[in-house]
PDB file of C-alpha atoms in Angstrom:
ATOM      1  CA  MET A 232      95.368  95.338 126.016  1.00 95.00           C
ATOM      2  CA  GLN A 233      96.608  94.376 122.420  1.00 97.00           C
ATOM      3  CA  ILE A 234      96.574  96.771 119.481  1.00 98.00           C
ATOM      4  CA  LYS A 235      97.630  95.920 116.370  1.00 98.00           C
ATOM      5  CA  PRO A 236      96.436  96.770 112.984  1.00 98.00           C
ATOM      6  CA  ILE A 237      93.516  94.860 111.672  1.00 98.00           C
ATOM      7  CA  GLN A 238      91.820  93.941 108.388  1.00 94.00           C
ATOM      8  CA  ASN A 239      88.216  92.337 107.047  1.00 92.00           C
ATOM      9  CA  GLU A 240      89.026  89.286 108.862  1.00 95.00           C
ATOM     10  CA  TYR A 241      87.665  91.134 111.718  1.00 97.00           C
ATOM     11  CA  GLU A 242      84.729  92.302 109.426  1.00 95.00           C
ATOM     12  CA  ASN A 243      81.557  90.433 111.959  1.00 96.00           C
ATOM     13  CA  GLU A 244      83.287  91.950 115.149  1.00 98.00           C
ATOM     14  CA  ILE A 245      83.888  95.521 113.988  1.00 98.00           C
ATOM     15  CA  VAL A 246      80.432  95.620 112.501  1.00 97.00           C
ATOM     16  CA  ASP A 247      78.869  94.692 115.872  1.00 97.00           C
ATOM     17  CA  LEU A 248      81.116  96.894 118.109  1.00 98.00           C
ATOM     18  CA  ILE A 249      80.517 100.101 115.907  1.00 96.00           C
ATOM     19  CA  LEU A 250      76.560 100.292 114.892  1.00 96.00           C
ATOM     20  CA  ASN A 251      75.615  98.650 118.965  1.00 96.00           C
ATOM     21  CA  ILE A 252      77.929 101.711 119.954  1.00 95.00           C
ATOM     22  CA  GLN A 253      76.238 104.193 117.392  1.00 91.00           C
ATOM     23  CA  GLN A 254      72.505 103.025 117.083  1.00 93.00           C
ATOM     24  CA  LYS A 255      71.415 100.707 120.487  1.00 94.00           C
ATOM     25  CA  GLU A 256      74.253 103.257 122.862  1.00 93.00           C
ATOM     26  CA  PHE A 257      73.825 106.770 121.124  1.00 89.00           C
ATOM     27  CA  ASN A 258      70.562 106.589 118.399  1.00 89.00           C
ATOM     28  CA  VAL A 259      73.060 107.859 115.693  1.00 83.00           C
ATOM     29  CA  PRO A 260      70.823 107.357 112.212  1.00 83.00           C
ATOM     30  CA  ILE A 261      73.017 105.574 110.077  1.00 86.00           C
ATOM     31  CA  THR A 262      73.007 101.859 109.412  1.00 92.00           C
ATOM     32  CA  LEU A 263      75.643  99.228 108.092  1.00 94.00           C
ATOM     33  CA  GLU A 264      74.461 100.720 104.459  1.00 94.00           C
ATOM     34  CA  ASP A 265      76.256 103.612 105.427  1.00 90.00           C
ATOM     35  CA  GLN A 266      79.163 102.344 106.054  1.00 91.00           C
ATOM     36  CA  PRO A 267      80.263 100.769 103.089  1.00 93.00           C
ATOM     37  CA  ASP A 268      84.178 101.477 104.608  1.00 94.00           C
ATOM     38  CA  LEU A 269      82.900  98.823 107.625  1.00 95.00           C
ATOM     39  CA  LEU A 270      82.603  96.408 105.044  1.00 95.00           C
ATOM     40  CA  ASP A 271      86.058  96.863 102.568  1.00 95.00           C
ATOM     41  CA  ILE A 272      88.308  97.967 104.654  1.00 96.00           C
ATOM     42  CA  GLN A 273      91.524  96.665 103.022  1.00 96.00           C
ATOM     43  CA  ASN A 274      90.383  99.416 100.145  1.00 95.00           C
ATOM     44  CA  PHE A 275      88.924 101.724 101.953  1.00 95.00           C
ATOM     45  CA  TYR A 276      91.656 102.953 104.601  1.00 97.00           C
ATOM     46  CA  PHE A 277      95.467 100.647 103.802  1.00 97.00           C
ATOM     47  CA  LYS A 278      95.005 101.304 100.246  1.00 95.00           C
ATOM     48  CA  SER A 279      95.429 104.656 100.675  1.00 92.00           C
ATOM     49  CA  GLY A 280      97.802 104.821 102.934  1.00 96.00           C
ATOM     50  CA  GLY A 281      96.068 104.618 106.106  1.00 97.00           C
ATOM     51  CA  THR A 282      94.816 102.010 108.776  1.00 98.00           C
ATOM     52  CA  PHE A 283      92.524 100.429 110.755  1.00 98.00           C
ATOM     53  CA  LEU A 284      93.408  99.940 114.487  1.00 98.00           C
ATOM     54  CA  GLY A 285      91.477  97.836 116.773  1.00 98.00           C
ATOM     55  CA  ALA A 286      92.284  96.950 121.002  1.00 98.00           C
ATOM     56  CA  PHE A 287      91.930  93.756 121.782  1.00 98.00           C
ATOM     57  CA  ILE A 288      91.632  92.634 125.293  1.00 97.00           C
ATOM     58  CA  ASP A 289      91.341  89.220 126.240  1.00 96.00           C
ATOM     59  CA  GLU A 290      91.410  87.967 122.376  1.00 96.00           C
ATOM     60  CA  LYS A 291      88.269  90.493 121.904  1.00 97.00           C
ATOM     61  CA  LEU A 292      87.602  93.568 120.001  1.00 98.00           C
ATOM     62  CA  VAL A 293      86.559  96.252 122.472  1.00 98.00           C
ATOM     63  CA  GLY A 294      87.777  99.442 120.393  1.00 98.00           C
ATOM     64  CA  THR A 295      88.434 100.999 117.116  1.00 98.00           C
ATOM     65  CA  ILE A 296      90.150 103.815 115.721  1.00 98.00           C
ATOM     66  CA  ALA A 297      90.906 104.097 111.866  1.00 98.00           C
ATOM     67  CA  LEU A 298      92.780 106.675 109.439  1.00 98.00           C
ATOM     68  CA  VAL A 299      91.762 107.960 105.905  1.00 97.00           C
ATOM     69  CA  LYS A 300      94.792 109.451 104.365  1.00 97.00           C
ATOM     70  CA  PHE A 301      93.331 111.536 101.894  1.00 96.00           C
ATOM     71  CA  ASN A 302      95.561 114.302 100.359  1.00 94.00           C
ATOM     72  CA  PRO A 303      99.671 113.264 100.295  1.00 95.00           C
ATOM     73  CA  GLU A 304      99.253 115.208 103.763  1.00 96.00           C
ATOM     74  CA  ALA A 305      96.465 115.173 105.061  1.00 98.00           C
ATOM     75  CA  ALA A 306      94.345 112.813 106.623  1.00 98.00           C
ATOM     76  CA  ALA A 307      91.241 112.271 108.776  1.00 98.00           C
ATOM     77  CA  ILE A 308      90.199 110.040 111.720  1.00 98.00           C
ATOM     78  CA  ARG A 309      87.240 107.661 111.644  1.00 96.00           C
ATOM     79  CA  LYS A 310      85.616 104.975 113.131  1.00 95.00           C
ATOM     80  CA  MET A 311      87.012 105.807 117.119  1.00 95.00           C
ATOM     81  CA  PHE A 312      84.831 103.624 119.086  1.00 96.00           C
ATOM     82  CA  VAL A 313      85.544 101.485 122.530  1.00 97.00           C
ATOM     83  CA  LYS A 314      82.805  99.442 124.486  1.00 97.00           C
ATOM     84  CA  LYS A 315      80.881 101.205 126.852  1.00 95.00           C
ATOM     85  CA  GLU A 316      82.309  98.890 129.905  1.00 96.00           C
ATOM     86  CA  PHE A 317      86.298  99.417 128.721  1.00 96.00           C
ATOM     87  CA  ARG A 318      85.555 103.015 128.916  1.00 94.00           C
ATOM     88  CA  GLY A 319      88.056 105.613 130.931  1.00 87.00           C
ATOM     89  CA  LYS A 320      91.031 106.018 132.528  1.00 86.00           C
ATOM     90  CA  GLU A 321      91.092 102.717 134.406  1.00 91.00           C
ATOM     91  CA  PHE A 322      91.295 101.466 131.139  1.00 94.00           C
ATOM     92  CA  GLN A 323      92.872 104.187 128.774  1.00 96.00           C
ATOM     93  CA  ILE A 324      92.205 102.346 125.162  1.00 97.00           C
ATOM     94  CA  ALA A 325      90.712 105.104 123.867  1.00 97.00           C
ATOM     95  CA  GLN A 326      93.884 107.431 124.464  1.00 97.00           C
ATOM     96  CA  GLN A 327      96.204 104.553 123.044  1.00 98.00           C
ATOM     97  CA  LEU A 328      94.580 104.314 119.966  1.00 98.00           C
ATOM     98  CA  LEU A 329      94.847 107.908 119.270  1.00 98.00           C
ATOM     99  CA  GLU A 330      98.282 107.939 120.007  1.00 98.00           C
ATOM    100  CA  GLN A 331      99.436 104.873 118.415  1.00 98.00           C
ATOM    101  CA  LEU A 332      97.639 106.223 115.194  1.00 98.00           C
ATOM    102  CA  ILE A 333      99.419 109.451 115.772  1.00 98.00           C
ATOM    103  CA  GLU A 334     102.162 108.279 116.184  1.00 97.00           C
ATOM    104  CA  TYR A 335     101.469 106.135 112.753  1.00 98.00           C
ATOM    105  CA  SER A 336     100.572 109.363 110.909  1.00 98.00           C
ATOM    106  CA  LYS A 337     104.006 110.770 111.707  1.00 97.00           C
ATOM    107  CA  GLU A 338     105.376 108.079 110.961  1.00 96.00           C
ATOM    108  CA  ASN A 339     103.945 108.348 107.203  1.00 96.00           C
ATOM    109  CA  LYS A 340     104.813 111.806 106.980  1.00 96.00           C
ATOM    110  CA  ILE A 341     100.793 112.928 107.301  1.00 97.00           C
ATOM    111  CA  LYS A 342     100.924 116.741 108.991  1.00 97.00           C
ATOM    112  CA  ASP A 343      96.890 117.987 109.674  1.00 98.00           C
ATOM    113  CA  LEU A 344      94.719 115.201 110.953  1.00 98.00           C
ATOM    114  CA  TYR A 345      91.317 116.399 111.247  1.00 98.00           C
ATOM    115  CA  LEU A 346      88.054 114.775 112.487  1.00 97.00           C
ATOM    116  CA  GLY A 347      84.584 114.864 111.825  1.00 95.00           C
ATOM    117  CA  THR A 348      81.519 114.064 114.670  1.00 91.00           C
ATOM    118  CA  VAL A 349      77.792 114.371 116.147  1.00 86.00           C
ATOM    119  CA  THR A 350      76.769 117.513 118.818  1.00 87.00           C
ATOM    120  CA  LEU A 351      75.422 114.961 120.577  1.00 81.00           C
ATOM    121  CA  LEU A 352      79.316 112.969 121.056  1.00 84.00           C
ATOM    122  CA  GLN A 353      80.137 115.580 124.293  1.00 88.00           C
ATOM    123  CA  ALA A 354      82.311 113.475 125.433  1.00 88.00           C
ATOM    124  CA  ALA A 355      84.295 112.087 122.677  1.00 90.00           C
ATOM    125  CA  LEU A 356      84.856 116.048 121.880  1.00 93.00           C
ATOM    126  CA  ARG A 357      86.426 116.341 125.077  1.00 94.00           C
ATOM    127  CA  PHE A 358      88.261 113.750 124.642  1.00 95.00           C
ATOM    128  CA  TYR A 359      89.859 115.515 121.490  1.00 97.00           C
ATOM    129  CA  GLU A 360      90.131 118.775 122.659  1.00 96.00           C
ATOM    130  CA  LYS A 361      92.476 117.479 125.319  1.00 96.00           C
ATOM    131  CA  ASN A 362      94.539 116.151 123.088  1.00 97.00           C
ATOM    132  CA  SER A 363      95.014 119.247 121.180  1.00 97.00           C
ATOM    133  CA  PHE A 364      92.928 119.017 118.501  1.00 98.00           C
ATOM    134  CA  VAL A 365      90.763 122.569 117.717  1.00 98.00           C
ATOM    135  CA  LYS A 366      87.403 122.955 116.562  1.00 97.00           C
ATOM    136  CA  ILE A 367      87.093 124.241 113.435  1.00 98.00           C
ATOM    137  CA  PRO A 368      84.023 125.538 110.719  1.00 98.00           C
ATOM    138  CA  LYS A 369      82.827 123.170 108.346  1.00 97.00           C
ATOM    139  CA  ASP A 370      83.452 125.115 105.496  1.00 97.00           C
ATOM    140  CA  THR A 371      87.860 125.630 106.722  1.00 97.00           C
ATOM    141  CA  LEU A 372      87.731 121.871 106.155  1.00 98.00           C
ATOM    142  CA  PRO A 373      90.137 120.958 102.843  1.00 97.00           C
ATOM    143  CA  VAL A 374      88.091 120.126  99.900  1.00 96.00           C
ATOM    144  CA  ASP A 375      89.047 116.738 100.044  1.00 96.00           C
ATOM    145  CA  PHE A 376      88.074 115.767 102.888  1.00 97.00           C
ATOM    146  CA  PRO A 377      85.734 113.142 103.076  1.00 93.00           C
ATOM    147  CA  LEU A 378      82.193 114.310 104.889  1.00 91.00           C
ATOM    148  CA  MET A 379      80.087 112.165 106.594  1.00 85.00           C
ATOM    149  CA  LYS A 380      76.863 112.384 106.482  1.00 80.00           C
ATOM    150  CA  PRO A 381      75.859 112.732 110.491  1.00 81.00           C
ATOM    151  CA  ASP A 382      78.676 114.474 111.170  1.00 90.00           C
ATOM    152  CA  ASN A 383      78.145 118.463 112.317  1.00 94.00           C
ATOM    153  CA  VAL A 384      81.529 119.157 114.363  1.00 96.00           C
ATOM    154  CA  PHE A 385      85.005 119.099 112.678  1.00 98.00           C
ATOM    155  CA  CYS A 386      88.393 119.313 114.646  1.00 98.00           C
ATOM    156  CA  HIS A 387      91.823 119.331 113.489  1.00 98.00           C
ATOM    157  CA  LEU A 388      95.058 119.031 114.681  1.00 98.00           C
ATOM    158  CA  ASN A 389      98.713 119.673 113.051  1.00 97.00           C
ATOM    159  CA  LEU A 390     101.258 117.715 113.998  1.00 97.00           C
ATOM    160  CA  ASN A 391     104.356 119.796 112.467  1.00 84.00           C
ATOM    161  CA  PRO A 392     103.432 123.020 115.265  1.00 63.00           C
TER     162      PRO A 392
END
């Protein structure tokens, strides 16, 4: 497996991977129109100092994770998706994606990582909690945190304990 920063040259693969998981697997009521960031990765993620990573097996995109830097010391994790057949302990793709994102964050002096998700994604919540993220109330998020409409569970990880 290879993990590398990816941009709009992978737009079709990214959209296909993410929308299939959101809509078909988990029935999350979200469309491509609700996620214009997927069609402008360079400006939405990289321009502010964030990143968008892709995990590849045999040159096929099997997982993604992204980071939106929304102030000098804080960022939001977005677009953490792994194809169903590549999830779990055997592959550890989600774990490796998250570890690379945390490493990138530390190198770029980001002290706090936040994320929003939906109650429905219980496995994702367990994964984040296993990785030391703590659930927090929505009203304790930074005022500049970029909210996504469907999110109703929020987590935080301090990188400088």
